[in-house]
Coordinates of C-alpha atoms in Angstrom, one line a residue:
M1 CA 36.1 123.9 59.0
T2 CA 37.7 127.4 59.1
A3 CA 37.4 129.9 61.8
S4 CA 35.2 132.1 59.6
S5 CA 32.5 129.4 59.3
P6 CA 29.2 130.6 60.9
D7 CA 28.9 127.6 63.3
V8 CA 32.4 128.1 64.8
I9 CA 32.8 130.6 67.6
T10 CA 36.2 132.1 68.3
L11 CA 36.6 132.9 72.0
S12 CA 39.2 132.9 74.7
G13 CA 39.4 131.2 78.1
V14 CA 40.7 128.3 80.0
V15 CA 39.0 124.9 80.6
V16 CA 39.9 122.9 83.7
V17 CA 39.2 119.2 83.6
V18 CA 39.3 117.2 86.8
L19 CA 38.9 113.3 86.9
V20 CA 38.5 111.5 90.2
N21 CA 38.2 107.9 91.4
Y22 CA 37.1 108.3 95.0
L23 CA 38.2 105.9 97.7
R24 CA 35.4 103.6 98.9
E25 CA 35.1 105.5 102.2
H26 CA 34.6 108.8 100.4
Q27 CA 32.1 107.6 97.7
A28 CA 29.1 109.1 99.5
W29 CA 30.9 112.4 99.8
G30 CA 31.6 112.3 96.0
W31 CA 27.9 111.5 95.3
M32 CA 26.9 114.6 97.3
R33 CA 29.2 116.7 95.2
M34 CA 27.5 115.3 92.1
V35 CA 24.1 116.1 93.4
Q36 CA 25.1 119.6 94.2
G37 CA 26.3 120.0 90.6
P38 CA 27.8 123.3 89.5
T39 CA 25.8 125.3 92.0
A40 CA 28.5 124.5 94.6
L41 CA 30.9 126.6 92.4
K42 CA 28.6 129.6 91.8
D43 CA 30.8 132.0 93.8
T44 CA 34.1 130.9 92.1
P45 CA 35.9 134.0 90.7
G46 CA 36.1 134.0 86.9
L47 CA 34.0 130.9 86.4
C48 CA 32.0 131.0 83.1
F49 CA 30.3 127.6 83.5
A50 CA 30.9 124.2 85.0
K51 CA 29.6 120.7 84.5
V52 CA 29.9 117.6 86.7
M53 CA 30.2 114.2 85.0
G54 CA 29.5 110.7 86.2
S55 CA 30.7 107.5 84.7
G56 CA 29.6 104.0 84.1
H57 CA 30.6 101.1 86.4
G58 CA 34.3 100.4 86.3
G59 CA 35.0 103.8 84.7
G60 CA 33.4 103.1 81.3
F61 CA 30.1 103.8 79.7
G62 CA 27.0 101.9 80.6
L63 CA 23.6 101.9 82.3
R64 CA 25.1 100.9 85.7
P65 CA 26.6 104.0 87.3
S66 CA 30.0 104.1 88.9
A67 CA 30.0 104.9 92.6
S68 CA 33.5 106.3 92.5
H69 CA 34.4 107.7 89.0
Q70 CA 33.5 111.4 88.5
G71 CA 34.7 114.4 86.6
L72 CA 34.3 118.1 86.5
I73 CA 34.7 120.5 83.6
A74 CA 34.9 124.2 84.4
M75 CA 35.6 127.2 82.0
F76 CA 37.3 130.3 83.3
A77 CA 37.9 133.7 81.7
H78 CA 41.6 133.8 82.6
A79 CA 44.4 131.3 83.3
D80 CA 45.2 132.8 86.7
Q81 CA 41.6 132.1 87.8
A82 CA 41.8 128.5 86.6
H83 CA 45.1 128.1 88.5
A84 CA 43.5 129.5 91.7
F85 CA 40.6 127.1 91.3
L86 CA 42.9 124.1 90.9
N87 CA 44.9 125.1 94.0
G88 CA 41.7 126.0 96.0
A89 CA 39.7 124.2 98.6
H90 CA 37.1 122.5 96.3
V91 CA 39.7 120.7 94.2
K92 CA 41.9 120.0 97.2
A93 CA 39.0 118.3 98.9
M94 CA 38.4 116.1 95.9
H95 CA 42.1 115.2 95.7
E96 CA 42.3 114.3 99.4
R97 CA 39.4 111.8 99.0
A98 CA 40.6 110.2 95.8
G99 CA 42.5 107.0 95.1
D100 CA 43.3 108.3 91.6
F101 CA 43.2 112.0 90.6
W102 CA 44.0 113.9 87.4
S103 CA 43.6 117.5 86.5
G104 CA 44.5 119.5 83.4
M105 CA 44.1 122.9 81.8
L106 CA 43.2 123.5 78.2
E107 CA 43.3 126.8 76.3
V108 CA 40.1 127.6 74.5
M109 CA 40.7 128.4 70.8
S110 CA 37.2 128.0 69.3
A111 CA 34.0 126.2 70.0
R112 CA 31.0 124.7 68.2
G113 CA 27.5 124.4 69.7
Q114 CA 26.5 125.5 73.1
W115 CA 26.4 124.3 76.7
D116 CA 23.1 125.2 78.3
G117 CA 21.9 127.2 75.4

């Protein structure tokens, strides 16, 4: 599909992806972050939207939820805001409680569909 198609939206921004496998002693803390959802990030500068993600048992997909595997997707207006978030207290707290941790930044080029719309 080309960028001129009506169902493709051209926009700019940066998406942050954080994947965490919490240590056993921090799984309850991780669950509480999941329950709070994106409202815990409402005052984050430049945040356009955020979504928290769970996983199936063992890190896969399934009906039985994982107590330790979680993710976060957050979109920011500018890269400097995304960097500040990745270096900030919220992500640092996740990293300190994780056995495995991964984060990445992706530049937004276009999008299809909507989140929350």
